[in-house]
PDB file of C-alpha atoms in Angstrom:
ATOM      1  CA  MET A   1    -161.354  81.478  81.129  1.00  0.00           C
ATOM      2  CA  GLN A   2    -157.555  81.625  80.680  1.00  0.00           C
ATOM      3  CA  ASP A   3    -156.324  83.246  77.484  1.00  0.00           C
ATOM      4  CA  GLU A   4    -154.315  81.058  75.109  1.00  0.00           C
ATOM      5  CA  PHE A   5    -150.755  82.122  74.416  1.00  0.00           C
ATOM      6  CA  TYR A   6    -148.854  81.929  71.169  1.00  0.00           C
ATOM      7  CA  ILE A   7    -145.358  80.805  72.133  1.00  0.00           C
ATOM      8  CA  GLU A   8    -142.498  80.134  69.742  1.00  0.00           C
ATOM      9  CA  ASP A   9    -139.617  78.036  71.030  1.00  0.00           C
ATOM     10  CA  MET A  10    -136.287  79.390  69.735  1.00  0.00           C
ATOM     11  CA  ALA A  11    -133.038  77.581  70.516  1.00  0.00           C
ATOM     12  CA  MET A  12    -130.338  80.267  70.738  1.00  0.00           C
ATOM     13  CA  TRP A  13    -126.579  79.959  71.094  1.00  0.00           C
ATOM     14  CA  ASP A  14    -126.578  76.197  71.031  1.00  0.00           C
ATOM     15  CA  SER A  15    -123.142  74.527  71.297  1.00  0.00           C
ATOM     16  CA  LYS A  16    -122.768  71.323  69.310  1.00  0.00           C
ATOM     17  CA  LEU A  17    -120.452  68.548  70.508  1.00  0.00           C
ATOM     18  CA  PHE A  18    -120.217  65.119  68.879  1.00  0.00           C
ATOM     19  CA  ILE A  19    -118.831  61.762  70.009  1.00  0.00           C
ATOM     20  CA  SER A  20    -117.769  58.999  67.643  1.00  0.00           C
ATOM     21  CA  HIS A  21    -115.503  55.942  67.573  1.00  0.00           C
ATOM     22  CA  TYR A  22    -112.590  55.527  65.167  1.00  0.00           C
ATOM     23  CA  PRO A  23    -113.429  52.325  63.241  1.00  0.00           C
ATOM     24  CA  ALA A  24    -109.761  51.447  62.634  1.00  0.00           C
ATOM     25  CA  HIS A  25    -108.703  51.982  66.257  1.00  0.00           C
ATOM     26  CA  GLU A  26    -108.255  48.322  67.175  1.00  0.00           C
ATOM     27  CA  GLU A  27    -106.422  47.647  63.900  1.00  0.00           C
ATOM     28  CA  ASN A  28    -104.061  50.639  64.001  1.00  0.00           C
ATOM     29  CA  ALA A  29    -103.582  51.537  67.686  1.00  0.00           C
ATOM     30  CA  ALA A  30    -100.321  49.642  68.167  1.00  0.00           C
ATOM     31  CA  GLU A  31     -98.743  51.061  64.987  1.00  0.00           C
ATOM     32  CA  LEU A  32     -99.888  54.585  65.863  1.00  0.00           C
ATOM     33  CA  LYS A  33     -98.396  54.372  69.350  1.00  0.00           C
ATOM     34  CA  LYS A  34     -95.125  53.059  67.932  1.00  0.00           C
ATOM     35  CA  ALA A  35     -94.971  55.954  65.445  1.00  0.00           C
ATOM     36  CA  LEU A  36     -95.718  58.556  68.122  1.00  0.00           C
ATOM     37  CA  TYR A  37     -93.027  57.304  70.471  1.00  0.00           C
ATOM     38  CA  GLU A  38     -90.515  57.324  67.607  1.00  0.00           C
ATOM     39  CA  ILE A  39     -91.399  60.979  66.944  1.00  0.00           C
ATOM     40  CA  LYS A  40     -91.198  61.757  70.670  1.00  0.00           C
ATOM     41  CA  ASP A  41     -87.686  60.256  70.893  1.00  0.00           C
ATOM     42  CA  GLN A  42     -86.540  62.629  68.127  1.00  0.00           C
ATOM     43  CA  GLN A  43     -88.062  65.809  69.566  1.00  0.00           C
ATOM     44  CA  VAL A  44     -85.727  68.682  70.317  1.00  0.00           C
ATOM     45  CA  SER A  45     -87.938  69.951  73.157  1.00  0.00           C
ATOM     46  CA  GLN A  46     -90.814  68.719  75.283  1.00  0.00           C
ATOM     47  CA  ILE A  47     -93.274  71.039  73.481  1.00  0.00           C
ATOM     48  CA  ASP A  48     -92.112  71.007  69.860  1.00  0.00           C
ATOM     49  CA  SER A  49     -95.052  73.146  68.742  1.00  0.00           C
ATOM     50  CA  GLU A  50     -93.738  75.988  70.956  1.00  0.00           C
ATOM     51  CA  VAL A  51     -97.386  76.954  71.572  1.00  0.00           C
ATOM     52  CA  ALA A  52     -98.553  77.908  75.106  1.00  0.00           C
ATOM     53  CA  VAL A  53     -95.572  76.164  76.639  1.00  0.00           C
ATOM     54  CA  PHE A  54     -96.337  77.321  80.179  1.00  0.00           C
ATOM     55  CA  ALA A  55     -99.950  76.083  79.985  1.00  0.00           C
ATOM     56  CA  LYS A  56     -98.707  72.484  79.711  1.00  0.00           C
ATOM     57  CA  HIS A  57     -97.028  70.363  82.349  1.00  0.00           C
ATOM     58  CA  ALA A  58     -95.517  66.865  82.265  1.00  0.00           C
ATOM     59  CA  LEU A  59     -96.586  66.173  78.723  1.00  0.00           C
ATOM     60  CA  PHE A  60     -94.942  65.899  75.313  1.00  0.00           C
ATOM     61  CA  GLU A  61     -96.407  67.666  72.290  1.00  0.00           C
ATOM     62  CA  SER A  62     -95.347  67.295  68.661  1.00  0.00           C
ATOM     63  CA  GLU A  63     -95.143  69.932  65.974  1.00  0.00           C
ATOM     64  CA  LEU A  64     -98.516  70.831  64.473  1.00  0.00           C
ATOM     65  CA  ASN A  65     -98.126  68.765  61.286  1.00  0.00           C
ATOM     66  CA  LEU A  66     -98.706  65.254  62.613  1.00  0.00           C
ATOM     67  CA  LEU A  67    -101.330  64.150  60.063  1.00  0.00           C
ATOM     68  CA  THR A  68     -99.185  65.305  57.149  1.00  0.00           C
ATOM     69  CA  LEU A  69     -96.461  62.769  57.927  1.00  0.00           C
ATOM     70  CA  PRO A  70     -96.114  59.908  55.395  1.00  0.00           C
ATOM     71  CA  HIS A  71     -97.102  57.130  57.789  1.00  0.00           C
ATOM     72  CA  GLU A  72     -99.977  54.939  56.599  1.00  0.00           C
ATOM     73  CA  PRO A  73    -101.929  54.758  59.906  1.00  0.00           C
ATOM     74  CA  LEU A  74    -101.639  58.543  60.267  1.00  0.00           C
ATOM     75  CA  GLN A  75    -102.895  59.040  56.726  1.00  0.00           C
ATOM     76  CA  GLN A  76    -105.802  56.663  57.390  1.00  0.00           C
ATOM     77  CA  LEU A  77    -106.685  58.707  60.464  1.00  0.00           C
ATOM     78  CA  LYS A  78    -106.475  61.942  58.451  1.00  0.00           C
ATOM     79  CA  ALA A  79    -108.915  60.563  55.857  1.00  0.00           C
ATOM     80  CA  TYR A  80    -111.304  59.528  58.616  1.00  0.00           C
ATOM     81  CA  VAL A  81    -111.068  62.972  60.261  1.00  0.00           C
ATOM     82  CA  GLU A  82    -111.834  64.704  56.968  1.00  0.00           C
ATOM     83  CA  ASP A  83    -114.873  62.492  56.383  1.00  0.00           C
ATOM     84  CA  LEU A  84    -116.115  62.863  59.959  1.00  0.00           C
ATOM     85  CA  ILE A  85    -115.758  66.649  60.082  1.00  0.00           C
ATOM     86  CA  GLY A  86    -117.280  66.934  56.612  1.00  0.00           C
ATOM     87  CA  THR A  87    -120.312  64.890  57.649  1.00  0.00           C
ATOM     88  CA  ILE A  88    -120.821  66.927  60.829  1.00  0.00           C
ATOM     89  CA  ALA A  89    -120.303  70.287  59.145  1.00  0.00           C
ATOM     90  CA  HIS A  90    -122.772  69.400  56.397  1.00  0.00           C
ATOM     91  CA  ALA A  91    -125.390  68.215  58.887  1.00  0.00           C
ATOM     92  CA  VAL A  92    -125.337  71.328  61.063  1.00  0.00           C
ATOM     93  CA  ASN A  93    -124.879  73.855  58.245  1.00  0.00           C
ATOM     94  CA  GLU A  94    -127.006  72.442  55.419  1.00  0.00           C
ATOM     95  CA  PRO A  95    -129.850  74.979  55.953  1.00  0.00           C
ATOM     96  CA  TYR A  96    -127.337  77.814  55.556  1.00  0.00           C
ATOM     97  CA  TRP A  97    -125.270  76.532  52.631  1.00  0.00           C
ATOM     98  CA  PRO A  98    -126.104  76.862  48.926  1.00  0.00           C
ATOM     99  CA  GLU A  99    -128.290  74.034  47.722  1.00  0.00           C
ATOM    100  CA  GLY A 100    -126.272  70.916  46.956  1.00  0.00           C
ATOM    101  CA  ALA A 101    -123.050  72.258  48.517  1.00  0.00           C
ATOM    102  CA  GLN A 102    -120.629  69.771  50.058  1.00  0.00           C
ATOM    103  CA  ALA A 103    -118.018  70.222  52.765  1.00  0.00           C
ATOM    104  CA  GLU A 104    -114.385  70.603  51.791  1.00  0.00           C
ATOM    105  CA  VAL A 105    -112.296  69.947  54.903  1.00  0.00           C
ATOM    106  CA  ASP A 106    -108.713  71.043  55.483  1.00  0.00           C
ATOM    107  CA  VAL A 107    -106.869  69.700  58.535  1.00  0.00           C
ATOM    108  CA  VAL A 108    -104.784  72.801  59.207  1.00  0.00           C
ATOM    109  CA  GLU A 109    -103.110  71.626  62.431  1.00  0.00           C
ATOM    110  CA  SER A 110    -102.636  68.240  64.074  1.00  0.00           C
ATOM    111  CA  TRP A 111    -100.500  67.018  66.972  1.00  0.00           C
ATOM    112  CA  TYR A 112    -100.216  64.500  69.788  1.00  0.00           C
ATOM    113  CA  HIS A 113    -100.035  64.734  73.560  1.00  0.00           C
ATOM    114  CA  ILE A 114     -98.252  62.059  75.527  1.00  0.00           C
ATOM    115  CA  THR A 115     -99.151  62.957  79.099  1.00  0.00           C
ATOM    116  CA  GLN A 116     -97.248  61.472  82.003  1.00  0.00           C
ATOM    117  CA  ASN A 117     -97.911  61.317  85.751  1.00  0.00           C
ATOM    118  CA  GLY A 118     -99.034  64.733  87.018  1.00  0.00           C
ATOM    119  CA  GLY A 119     -99.495  66.184  83.533  1.00  0.00           C
ATOM    120  CA  TYR A 120    -102.197  68.628  82.468  1.00  0.00           C
ATOM    121  CA  HIS A 121    -103.126  71.313  79.915  1.00  0.00           C
ATOM    122  CA  ASP A 122    -104.671  74.555  81.156  1.00  0.00           C
ATOM    123  CA  THR A 123    -107.946  75.996  79.838  1.00  0.00           C
ATOM    124  CA  HIS A 124    -107.780  77.180  76.234  1.00  0.00           C
ATOM    125  CA  SER A 125    -109.605  77.358  72.908  1.00  0.00           C
ATOM    126  CA  HIS A 126    -108.369  76.902  69.335  1.00  0.00           C
ATOM    127  CA  PRO A 127    -108.170  79.902  66.977  1.00  0.00           C
ATOM    128  CA  ASN A 128    -107.902  79.844  63.173  1.00  0.00           C
ATOM    129  CA  CYS A 129    -110.315  76.945  62.623  1.00  0.00           C
ATOM    130  CA  SER A 130    -114.008  76.094  62.899  1.00  0.00           C
ATOM    131  CA  TRP A 131    -114.033  72.492  64.201  1.00  0.00           C
ATOM    132  CA  CYS A 132    -111.610  70.653  66.469  1.00  0.00           C
ATOM    133  CA  GLY A 133    -111.240  67.090  67.624  1.00  0.00           C
ATOM    134  CA  ILE A 134    -109.562  64.808  70.139  1.00  0.00           C
ATOM    135  CA  TYR A 135    -108.872  61.140  69.418  1.00  0.00           C
ATOM    136  CA  TYR A 136    -108.087  59.065  72.496  1.00  0.00           C
ATOM    137  CA  LEU A 137    -105.421  56.573  71.509  1.00  0.00           C
ATOM    138  CA  GLN A 138    -104.660  55.374  75.050  1.00  0.00           C
ATOM    139  CA  GLU A 139    -106.530  56.488  78.164  1.00  0.00           C
ATOM    140  CA  GLY A 140    -103.945  55.211  80.630  1.00  0.00           C
ATOM    141  CA  GLU A 141    -105.507  55.292  84.092  1.00  0.00           C
ATOM    142  CA  SER A 142    -107.869  58.185  83.370  1.00  0.00           C
ATOM    143  CA  SER A 143    -111.212  57.948  85.117  1.00  0.00           C
ATOM    144  CA  ILE A 144    -114.297  60.063  85.648  1.00  0.00           C
ATOM    145  CA  ASP A 145    -114.047  59.092  89.320  1.00  0.00           C
ATOM    146  CA  GLY A 146    -111.813  61.735  90.864  1.00  0.00           C
ATOM    147  CA  ARG A 147    -111.743  63.540  87.489  1.00  0.00           C
ATOM    148  CA  ASN A 148    -108.398  61.913  86.697  1.00  0.00           C
ATOM    149  CA  GLY A 149    -107.164  62.959  83.242  1.00  0.00           C
ATOM    150  CA  VAL A 150    -110.591  64.007  81.989  1.00  0.00           C
ATOM    151  CA  ASN A 151    -111.200  66.620  79.319  1.00  0.00           C
ATOM    152  CA  ARG A 152    -113.327  69.430  80.748  1.00  0.00           C
ATOM    153  CA  PHE A 153    -115.477  71.606  78.466  1.00  0.00           C
ATOM    154  CA  TYR A 154    -116.761  74.906  79.825  1.00  0.00           C
ATOM    155  CA  ASP A 155    -120.185  76.465  79.298  1.00  0.00           C
ATOM    156  CA  PRO A 156    -119.715  79.351  76.810  1.00  0.00           C
ATOM    157  CA  ARG A 157    -122.769  81.185  78.169  1.00  0.00           C
ATOM    158  CA  HIS A 158    -120.865  83.304  80.669  1.00  0.00           C
ATOM    159  CA  GLY A 159    -123.046  84.115  83.665  1.00  0.00           C
ATOM    160  CA  ALA A 160    -125.775  81.638  82.743  1.00  0.00           C
ATOM    161  CA  ASP A 161    -125.609  80.198  86.260  1.00  0.00           C
ATOM    162  CA  HIS A 162    -125.185  83.505  88.142  1.00  0.00           C
ATOM    163  CA  TYR A 163    -128.622  83.047  89.695  1.00  0.00           C
ATOM    164  CA  GLN A 164    -130.438  79.791  90.303  1.00  0.00           C
ATOM    165  CA  ASP A 165    -134.056  79.126  91.166  1.00  0.00           C
ATOM    166  CA  ALA A 166    -136.842  76.902  89.856  1.00  0.00           C
ATOM    167  CA  GLY A 167    -136.965  78.988  86.690  1.00  0.00           C
ATOM    168  CA  THR A 168    -133.377  78.114  85.767  1.00  0.00           C
ATOM    169  CA  ALA A 169    -133.538  74.389  86.519  1.00  0.00           C
ATOM    170  CA  TYR A 170    -133.017  73.647  82.808  1.00  0.00           C
ATOM    171  CA  LEU A 171    -129.577  75.264  82.953  1.00  0.00           C
ATOM    172  CA  SER A 172    -126.600  73.262  84.119  1.00  0.00           C
ATOM    173  CA  ALA A 173    -125.455  74.531  87.493  1.00  0.00           C
ATOM    174  CA  ASP A 174    -121.946  73.154  87.019  1.00  0.00           C
ATOM    175  CA  GLY A 175    -120.734  75.397  84.231  1.00  0.00           C
ATOM    176  CA  PHE A 176    -118.715  72.532  82.733  1.00  0.00           C
ATOM    177  CA  MET A 177    -118.936  68.974  81.431  1.00  0.00           C
ATOM    178  CA  ASP A 178    -116.262  66.317  81.892  1.00  0.00           C
ATOM    179  CA  PHE A 179    -115.413  63.510  79.469  1.00  0.00           C
ATOM    180  CA  SER A 180    -113.360  60.571  80.602  1.00  0.00           C
ATOM    181  CA  PRO A 181    -110.938  59.360  77.912  1.00  0.00           C
ATOM    182  CA  LEU A 182    -111.918  56.075  76.296  1.00  0.00           C
ATOM    183  CA  ALA A 183    -109.537  54.434  73.841  1.00  0.00           C
ATOM    184  CA  GLY A 184    -110.881  54.740  70.290  1.00  0.00           C
ATOM    185  CA  GLN A 185    -113.291  57.552  71.113  1.00  0.00           C
ATOM    186  CA  VAL A 186    -113.278  60.794  69.120  1.00  0.00           C
ATOM    187  CA  ILE A 187    -114.780  64.051  70.396  1.00  0.00           C
ATOM    188  CA  ILE A 188    -115.593  66.823  67.897  1.00  0.00           C
ATOM    189  CA  PHE A 189    -116.321  70.345  69.141  1.00  0.00           C
ATOM    190  CA  PRO A 190    -116.486  73.952  67.887  1.00  0.00           C
ATOM    191  CA  SER A 191    -113.248  75.870  68.159  1.00  0.00           C
ATOM    192  CA  TYR A 192    -114.614  78.561  70.495  1.00  0.00           C
ATOM    193  CA  LEU A 193    -115.478  76.056  73.216  1.00  0.00           C
ATOM    194  CA  LYS A 194    -112.972  76.460  76.052  1.00  0.00           C
ATOM    195  CA  HIS A 195    -111.622  73.224  77.444  1.00  0.00           C
ATOM    196  CA  ALA A 196    -108.814  71.743  79.497  1.00  0.00           C
ATOM    197  CA  ALA A 197    -107.075  68.437  80.125  1.00  0.00           C
ATOM    198  CA  MET A 198    -107.344  68.034  83.880  1.00  0.00           C
ATOM    199  CA  PRO A 199    -104.376  66.662  85.860  1.00  0.00           C
ATOM    200  CA  TYR A 200    -103.605  63.056  85.048  1.00  0.00           C
ATOM    201  CA  PHE A 201    -102.099  60.583  87.515  1.00  0.00           C
ATOM    202  CA  GLY A 202    -100.998  57.124  86.455  1.00  0.00           C
ATOM    203  CA  ASP A 203     -98.040  54.885  85.694  1.00  0.00           C
ATOM    204  CA  SER A 204     -98.938  54.457  82.007  1.00  0.00           C
ATOM    205  CA  ASP A 205     -99.074  57.333  79.522  1.00  0.00           C
ATOM    206  CA  ARG A 206    -102.271  59.087  78.482  1.00  0.00           C
ATOM    207  CA  ILE A 207    -102.055  59.499  74.670  1.00  0.00           C
ATOM    208  CA  VAL A 208    -104.279  61.625  72.437  1.00  0.00           C
ATOM    209  CA  LEU A 209    -104.114  62.944  68.885  1.00  0.00           C
ATOM    210  CA  ALA A 210    -105.777  66.296  68.245  1.00  0.00           C
ATOM    211  CA  PHE A 211    -106.638  68.296  65.153  1.00  0.00           C
ATOM    212  CA  ASN A 212    -108.005  71.630  63.964  1.00  0.00           C
ATOM    213  CA  CYS A 213    -110.015  71.900  60.768  1.00  0.00           C
ATOM    214  CA  GLN A 214    -111.241  74.596  58.409  1.00  0.00           C
ATOM    215  CA  VAL A 215    -114.342  73.902  56.303  1.00  0.00           C
ATOM    216  CA  ASN A 216    -115.547  75.414  53.038  1.00  0.00           C
ATOM    217  CA  ALA A 217    -118.815  74.727  51.271  1.00  0.00           C
ATOM    218  CA  LYS A 218    -118.055  73.596  47.739  1.00  0.00           C
ATOM    219  CA  ALA A 219    -120.778  73.484  45.096  1.00  0.00           C
TER     220      ALA A 219
END
């Protein structure tokens, strides 16, 4: 008779990633695009943030204060981002926070990318924050077919796919996951997760707004 085993299932080093839709996208998209192009026309350089300039090609990037600007649609988006990040942070951290604590979210950096034909952003992660997000304002001609303009997220478990047999079938053999931009969609991910904007080819611009957030638990 076979002995019974006591087995405890422990999920270790799980990486959370969340997808949502900005409720005011249809209402505010045109005004947001107008505001971003006005900022772009006033930029003194292609990459006004001056961050990782050589990792970016054929795209325009603002300074890192976009959601602090006194433009109503930008302020509406900032309020939504704070609520969204707060909800996510509370949900995943509630067992570890003091009882009754609530999330206090600070958008510490925010910017846009207007990516033109042939543009891309090399692999990177975001320091000095806990949660990050990408809001797709306009996908242009991005498509999962051919991986045109997709955002690629890389498996943080380095070496997890170094050997593959039937015992590792539950592990992804790709080492990455691609997301095709969809206008109105918002992707939230932990800051350590390396990602890239793969080369984009199209006649219309690919436009995203991105943000980095710090979170504190407030009693």
